[in-house]
Structures are given as C-alpha cells and as structure tokens.
Amino acid sequence: DAGVIQSPRHEVTEMGQEVTLRCKPISGHNSLFWYRQTMMRGLELLIYFNNNVPIDDSGMPEDRFSAKMPNASFSTLKIQPSEPRDSAVYFCASSTGLARDNEQFFGPGTRLTVL
Amino acid sequence: AQTVTQSQPEMSVQEAETVTLSCTYDTSESDYYLFWYKQPPSRQMILVIRQEAYKQQNATENRFSVNFQKAAKSFSLKISDSQLGDAAMYFCAYTEYGGSQGNLIFGKGTKLSVKP
C-alpha cells in the first residue's frame, strides 16, 4: 500500500493567494483527518471526516479555511486568502474508523510557506 | 478540556542506553487511549505504542514500553537499547472513548538525540 499521499510536499505562496492542499487516504479507510503543525502550537486537529462527511470542524481557525471530501479517495484543504501566519506543516491522516483504538496513519505532510 | 503536557523539550541518550520520556495529561474521562508517536526528520508520523486506559498492564512493543499511572495521569515512554534510528521528535497523544472519538490531542513533543 502506498500509504497516505499528500501533495504538494512543499508550497510557497504570497499573502492573499489561494492555496489548495490535497490528500489521498489509504484505500479502505473511511476516516480522514487534517492536522496543522507549528512550533508555537504543536499539532492541532483542524477537521475530520467519516464516510466523506465532516464530523467536527471546530479546529478550523477561520472562515478562510475550508475542507472537502468529495469521495472516499480524495480530500482538499483550501486556504483563501492565505496569510503569513498560516505557514505550517499540514498533515493528512486516515484510519479505518473513528473508534478510539483505530490507528491513524499519517501522510508525509505539506510544508506551506506564505510570504 | 483535555490537555497533554510533555515537560522535556529535548532529551539525549547514549547509544545502547535507556531513556524515559515523560508525558502527563488532564482529563475527567475514565476511559480513553494514549499514544506515543515518533516523527523523524522525514516528518512522517509513526505510531510507536498505544495504551488503553482500562488496562492496567503496561503496553510493550519490542524495545519500547510505557509506564502508565492512571491515578497520576502519567504516561511515560521508555526506550531500551537506544539506537541511532530512534533519534526523532516524540509526541504523546490522547483520545477519549466517547464523544469526539476522532480527536487526537497531542503534546508539544520531545526531541530525542542519540549519541554514538
């Protein structure tokens, strides 16, 4: 299995631009999670989906952030407009379900730099 | 709200020696899961070990073991016979049994260096 795939691995953009991060979960996994990692705040859950439906988006910092999961094999996290404080590593993770013992498998992350 | 605290930003260990990473957490729940994740320089998050709160026996995975003290809300990770490949950031994480089952709450991490 290829594991969780994220693209791009690195993204550099200018303030005000739209940024779209992509994630392909492991085949057969029906839960998907988006995390953000910064030095100041560590790893934070932004939003998660179960069976393509958003379950909890309370971690999404602002309306500038949006996430979609149009099908079981693809999810996007969009930031519009982007700001320098959005610079972080964004991780996508997937699991076989929401049970607390289901291991979450993480992708390699996307390092976003907003100038 | 649940919180996870790792009080050691950095730790160092000699190769082949043993090191213990500390983690404390705060919760009012009685049933939950605790995890240790490893993040090497490649940034990949890798699950090292997990512990179910209702199990008194400490989890063990090869050279990795935990000391789970439920009353003290402490969950430390012991790495025995440390290897150069163990050098990484280690994150302690918590998730509760019910409610927001998908919400992994992470500590700030401990950077482990292994000296040859």
XYZ file of N, CA, C and O in Angstrom, chain B:
464
model
N -11.209 21.026 29.388
C -10.716 20.461 28.145
C -9.488 19.591 28.434
O -8.718 19.852 29.346
N -9.384 18.558 27.606
C -8.240 17.673 27.791
C -6.959 18.349 27.325
O -6.960 19.061 26.311
N -5.883 18.123 28.054
C -4.574 18.649 27.671
C -3.531 17.560 27.845
O -3.684 16.647 28.664
N -2.476 17.669 27.069
C -1.351 16.737 27.133
C -0.086 17.562 27.283
O 0.147 18.486 26.495
N 0.729 17.231 28.282
C 1.925 18.010 28.570
C 3.176 17.142 28.510
O 3.244 16.096 29.171
N 4.128 17.585 27.725
C 5.438 16.946 27.691
C 6.428 17.983 28.206
O 6.682 18.985 27.557
N 6.963 17.741 29.365
C 7.752 18.757 30.060
C 9.211 18.802 29.623
O 9.960 19.680 30.056
N 9.621 17.862 28.784
C 11.025 17.809 28.358
C 11.104 18.176 26.866
O 10.859 17.332 26.015
N 11.461 19.403 26.545
C 11.556 19.769 25.123
C 12.631 18.969 24.392
O 12.467 18.638 23.216
N 13.725 18.639 25.109
C 14.814 17.900 24.482
C 15.385 16.891 25.473
O 15.454 17.149 26.673
N 15.790 15.746 24.912
C 16.455 14.727 25.712
C 17.591 14.148 24.882
O 17.549 14.173 23.647
N 18.573 13.610 25.594
C 19.705 12.999 24.910
C 20.026 11.670 25.584
O 19.892 11.540 26.805
N 20.440 10.704 24.780
C 20.782 9.379 25.329
C 21.959 8.818 24.562
O 22.132 9.097 23.359
N 22.756 8.047 25.244
C 23.872 7.368 24.597
C 23.347 6.106 23.926
O 22.443 5.426 24.446
N 23.903 5.819 22.775
C 23.515 4.597 22.062
C 23.639 3.402 23.005
O 24.596 3.294 23.781
N 22.634 2.513 22.944
C 22.547 1.287 23.742
C 22.043 1.520 25.172
O 21.764 0.545 25.886
N 21.912 2.777 25.559
C 21.398 3.075 26.887
C 19.864 3.187 26.853
O 19.235 3.076 25.794
N 19.306 3.413 28.034
C 17.852 3.524 28.176
C 17.469 4.963 28.482
O 18.183 5.661 29.220
N 16.363 5.403 27.915
C 15.882 6.768 28.151
C 14.377 6.729 28.382
O 13.672 5.865 27.834
N 13.910 7.631 29.228
C 12.473 7.723 29.519
C 11.965 9.118 29.207
O 12.514 10.104 29.690
N 10.919 9.167 28.390
C 10.282 10.426 28.017
C 8.987 10.574 28.818
O 8.198 9.636 28.898
N 8.765 11.752 29.353
C 7.623 11.967 30.237
C 6.428 12.565 29.517
O 6.577 13.314 28.539
N 5.251 12.220 30.012
C 4.012 12.783 29.483
C 2.974 12.765 30.599
O 2.815 11.758 31.293
N 2.306 13.872 30.782
C 1.159 13.917 31.690
C -0.027 14.466 30.920
O 0.126 15.156 29.912
N -1.208 14.152 31.397
C -2.408 14.579 30.691
C -3.482 14.931 31.711
O -3.395 14.561 32.887
N -4.446 15.644 31.250
C -5.525 16.055 32.125
C -6.850 15.692 31.471
O -7.111 16.088 30.329
N -7.646 14.932 32.174
C -8.949 14.556 31.652
C -9.862 14.171 32.803
O -9.400 13.749 33.855
N -11.156 14.327 32.571
C -12.137 13.892 33.556
C -12.780 12.564 33.148
O -13.620 12.028 33.860
N -12.345 12.066 31.991
C -12.876 10.805 31.495
C -12.207 9.627 32.202
O -11.096 9.745 32.727
N -12.887 8.496 32.223
C -12.315 7.300 32.842
C -11.816 6.296 31.811
O -10.994 5.437 32.114
N -12.296 6.439 30.583
C -11.884 5.514 29.537
C -11.364 6.309 28.349
O -12.058 7.184 27.830
N -10.156 5.978 27.947
C -9.523 6.721 26.871
C -8.317 5.917 26.379
O -7.993 4.854 26.920
N -7.698 6.441 25.335
C -6.492 5.835 24.785
C -5.354 6.844 24.832
O -5.567 8.052 24.680
N -4.164 6.324 25.016
C -2.958 7.149 24.976
C -2.002 6.556 23.947
O -1.946 5.339 23.766
N -1.265 7.427 23.294
C -0.378 7.005 22.218
C 0.965 7.725 22.340
O 1.051 8.837 22.862
N 1.970 7.074 21.802
C 3.243 7.751 21.528
C 3.497 7.636 20.024
O 3.464 6.538 19.458
N 3.737 8.808 19.409
C 4.084 8.872 18.003
C 5.518 9.355 17.870
O 5.988 10.198 18.640
N 6.179 8.836 16.855
C 7.551 9.240 16.530
C 7.532 10.018 15.230
O 6.861 9.619 14.270
N 8.255 11.144 15.200
C 8.369 11.921 13.965
C 9.847 12.145 13.654
O 10.492 13.031 14.211
N 10.411 11.339 12.769
C 11.819 11.517 12.380
C 11.966 12.743 11.485
O 10.969 13.372 11.132
N 13.177 13.089 11.101
C 13.383 14.264 10.240
C 12.595 14.213 8.930
O 12.309 15.237 8.335
N 12.221 13.040 8.508
C 11.402 12.920 7.286
C 10.001 13.489 7.472
O 9.256 13.650 6.505
N 9.638 13.820 8.692
C 8.330 14.379 9.074
C 7.224 13.334 9.186
O 6.139 13.645 9.670
N 7.468 12.121 8.747
C 6.435 11.089 8.814
C 6.083 10.780 10.263
O 6.950 10.511 11.074
N 4.817 10.816 10.600
C 4.354 10.472 11.953
C 4.121 8.967 12.013
O 3.353 8.416 11.225
N 4.772 8.324 12.949
C 4.708 6.862 13.056
C 4.248 6.487 14.457
O 4.813 6.955 15.439
N 3.219 5.654 14.530
C 2.746 5.197 15.829
C 3.765 4.247 16.443
O 4.170 3.270 15.811
N 4.165 4.527 17.675
C 5.138 3.692 18.377
C 4.437 2.692 19.279
O 4.729 1.493 19.271
N 3.464 3.188 20.052
C 2.835 2.329 21.048
C 1.532 2.975 21.506
O 1.392 4.199 21.441
N 0.577 2.153 21.941
C -0.689 2.690 22.445
C -1.068 1.961 23.739
O -0.659 0.828 23.963
N -1.864 2.658 24.551
C -2.282 2.115 25.842
C -3.761 2.409 26.050
O -4.197 3.543 25.887
N -4.518 1.389 26.410
C -5.929 1.574 26.744
C -6.028 1.876 28.233
O -5.450 1.167 29.054
N -6.775 2.907 28.587
C -6.822 3.348 29.978
C -7.386 2.293 30.916
O -7.036 2.246 32.090
N -8.278 1.446 30.422
C -8.886 0.466 31.316
C -8.006 -0.765 31.526
O -8.330 -1.634 32.324
N -6.899 -0.833 30.816
C -5.960 -1.945 31.002
C -4.859 -1.531 31.974
O -4.190 -0.518 31.764
N -4.685 -2.286 33.012
C -3.657 -1.951 33.995
C -2.265 -2.334 33.520
O -1.275 -1.732 33.913
N -2.196 -3.347 32.666
C -0.895 -3.796 32.194
C -0.294 -2.789 31.236
O -0.952 -2.323 30.301
N 0.962 -2.485 31.474
C 1.647 -1.531 30.608
C 1.929 -2.151 29.243
O 2.368 -3.291 29.132
N 1.701 -1.352 28.192
C 1.949 -1.826 26.833
C 3.446 -1.917 26.554
O 4.246 -1.131 27.083
N 3.794 -2.880 25.709
C 5.189 -3.080 25.312
C 5.241 -3.433 23.837
O 4.416 -4.209 23.352
N 6.191 -2.809 23.142
C 6.440 -3.101 21.729
C 7.943 -3.168 21.534
O 8.608 -2.165 21.353
N 8.467 -4.375 21.589
C 9.913 -4.594 21.405
C 10.701 -3.744 22.406
O 10.574 -3.930 23.609
N 11.498 -2.806 21.952
C 12.333 -2.000 22.851
C 11.570 -0.858 23.507
O 12.142 -0.138 24.334
N 10.321 -0.688 23.130
C 9.525 0.422 23.639
C 8.501 -0.075 24.652
O 7.801 -1.060 24.393
N 8.430 0.591 25.776
C 7.432 0.237 26.775
C 6.939 1.510 27.447
O 7.596 2.557 27.360
N 5.792 1.407 28.073
C 5.235 2.575 28.748
C 5.075 2.283 30.224
O 4.974 1.134 30.650
N 5.063 3.352 31.000
C 4.715 3.289 32.415
C 3.458 4.142 32.576
O 3.529 5.369 32.592
N 2.323 3.466 32.637
C 1.030 4.139 32.699
C 0.569 4.193 34.149
O 0.344 3.161 34.786
N 0.454 5.390 34.667
C -0.014 5.612 36.038
C -1.317 6.402 35.936
O -1.305 7.634 35.860
N -2.439 5.668 35.960
C -3.723 6.317 35.699
C -4.082 7.345 36.756
O -4.572 8.431 36.442
N -3.852 7.023 38.016
C -4.215 7.952 39.086
C -3.409 9.246 38.978
O -3.923 10.339 39.228
N -2.179 9.110 38.603
C -1.308 10.274 38.470
C -1.439 10.930 37.105
O -0.842 11.986 36.867
N -2.208 10.317 36.197
C -2.365 10.805 34.825
C -1.001 11.003 34.186
O -0.681 12.078 33.638
N -0.224 9.946 34.266
C 1.132 9.968 33.723
C 1.301 8.819 32.751
O 0.805 7.707 32.974
N 2.038 9.084 31.671
C 2.195 8.087 30.603
C 3.580 8.264 29.994
O 3.749 8.949 28.997
N 4.579 7.651 30.593
C 5.947 7.835 30.113
C 6.353 6.709 29.165
O 5.840 5.593 29.241
N 7.266 7.040 28.280
C 7.769 6.097 27.279
C 9.210 5.752 27.604
O 10.043 6.649 27.749
N 9.503 4.477 27.702
C 10.860 4.021 27.930
C 11.390 3.352 26.669
O 10.740 2.463 26.109
N 12.561 3.823 26.240
C 13.218 3.226 25.083
C 14.475 2.533 25.594
O 15.373 3.183 26.154
N 14.532 1.238 25.415
C 15.683 0.452 25.866
C 16.631 0.219 24.698
O 16.218 0.197 23.543
N 17.912 0.039 25.039
C 18.904 -0.254 23.994
C 18.767 0.740 22.835
O 18.568 0.363 21.672
N 18.864 2.016 23.149
C 18.629 3.071 22.169
C 19.514 2.899 20.934
O 20.705 2.556 21.046
N 18.926 3.176 19.794
C 19.633 3.084 18.524
C 19.635 4.441 17.837
O 18.788 5.288 18.112
N 20.594 4.623 16.944
C 20.702 5.909 16.240
C 19.403 6.249 15.517
O 19.017 7.414 15.415
N 18.724 5.229 15.037
C 17.464 5.456 14.328
C 16.322 5.894 15.214
O 15.249 6.265 14.717
N 16.539 5.888 16.519
C 15.487 6.348 17.437
C 15.460 7.869 17.553
O 14.537 8.434 18.127
N 16.479 8.518 17.028
C 16.537 9.972 17.091
C 15.365 10.570 16.313
O 15.186 10.286 15.117
N 14.553 11.357 17.011
C 13.340 11.906 16.398
C 12.623 12.776 17.415
O 13.037 12.894 18.570
N 11.538 13.399 16.950
C 10.591 14.038 17.872
C 9.602 12.967 18.307
O 9.136 12.170 17.484
N 9.278 12.963 19.585
C 8.297 12.021 20.101
C 7.114 12.802 20.676
O 7.293 13.710 21.488
N 5.934 12.403 20.244
C 4.713 13.083 20.674
C 3.828 12.122 21.446
O 3.555 11.001 21.009
N 3.371 12.580 22.569
C 2.374 11.869 23.355
C 1.002 12.370 22.903
O 0.841 13.568 22.622
N 0.037 11.483 22.809
C -1.290 11.893 22.334
C -2.377 11.156 23.104
O -2.169 10.055 23.617
N -3.535 11.784 23.130
C -4.690 11.281 23.902
C -5.934 11.329 23.036
O -6.117 12.235 22.229
N -6.792 10.321 23.217
C -8.127 10.416 22.632
C -9.105 9.767 23.593
O -8.793 8.755 24.222
N -10.285 10.346 23.728
C -11.231 9.818 24.687
C -12.086 8.735 24.061
O -12.150 8.600 22.843
N -12.738 7.982 24.901
C -13.510 6.823 24.453
C -14.715 7.264 23.641
O -14.968 6.792 22.556
N -15.456 8.166 24.191
C -16.679 8.570 23.514
C -16.561 9.983 23.002
O -15.483 10.553 22.942
N -17.645 10.564 22.659
C -17.633 11.946 22.184
C -16.847 12.077 20.902
O -17.047 11.341 19.952
N -15.933 13.003 20.887
C -15.134 13.252 19.690
C -14.067 12.181 19.553
O -12.903 12.388 19.818
N -14.468 11.028 19.096
C -13.542 9.908 19.052
C -12.404 10.123 18.082
O -11.385 9.469 18.163
N -12.601 11.020 17.142
C -11.541 11.205 16.166
C -10.494 12.191 16.594
O -9.511 12.388 15.909
N -10.688 12.838 17.740
C -9.821 13.945 18.092
C -8.602 13.483 18.882
O -8.677 13.197 20.067
N -7.470 13.390 18.198
C -6.207 13.124 18.863
C -5.656 14.439 19.381
O -5.471 15.373 18.606
N -5.389 14.512 20.676
C -4.791 15.710 21.266
C -3.332 15.411 21.548
O -3.015 14.464 22.270
N -2.457 16.227 20.982
C -1.023 15.982 21.071
C -0.348 16.892 22.086
O -0.745 18.036 22.288
N 0.737 16.390 22.689
C 1.640 17.235 23.444
C 2.550 17.983 22.477
O 2.500 17.769 21.263
N 3.395 18.852 23.020
C 4.261 19.676 22.180
C 5.481 18.923 21.654
O 6.205 19.421 20.792
N 5.732 17.759 22.220
C 6.808 16.926 21.705
C 8.100 17.021 22.497
O 8.365 18.006 23.192
N 8.895 15.966 22.395
C 10.237 15.908 22.981
C 11.206 15.495 21.885
O 10.996 14.474 21.223
N 12.236 16.306 21.702
C 13.239 15.974 20.689
C 14.302 15.080 21.316
O 14.991 15.494 22.249
N 14.428 13.867 20.808
C 15.389 12.909 21.336
C 16.602 12.821 20.421
O 16.470 12.582 19.222
N 17.762 13.021 21.006
C 19.028 12.835 20.297
C 19.700 11.583 20.818
O 19.661 11.300 22.028
N 20.327 10.821 19.926
C 21.031 9.602 20.303
C 22.499 9.768 19.925
O 22.830 9.966 18.749
N 23.366 9.675 20.912
C 24.798 9.875 20.692
C 25.486 8.547 20.454
O 25.272 7.598 21.201
N 26.318 8.479 19.435
C 27.013 7.214 19.149
C 28.129 6.940 20.158
O 28.576 7.840 20.859
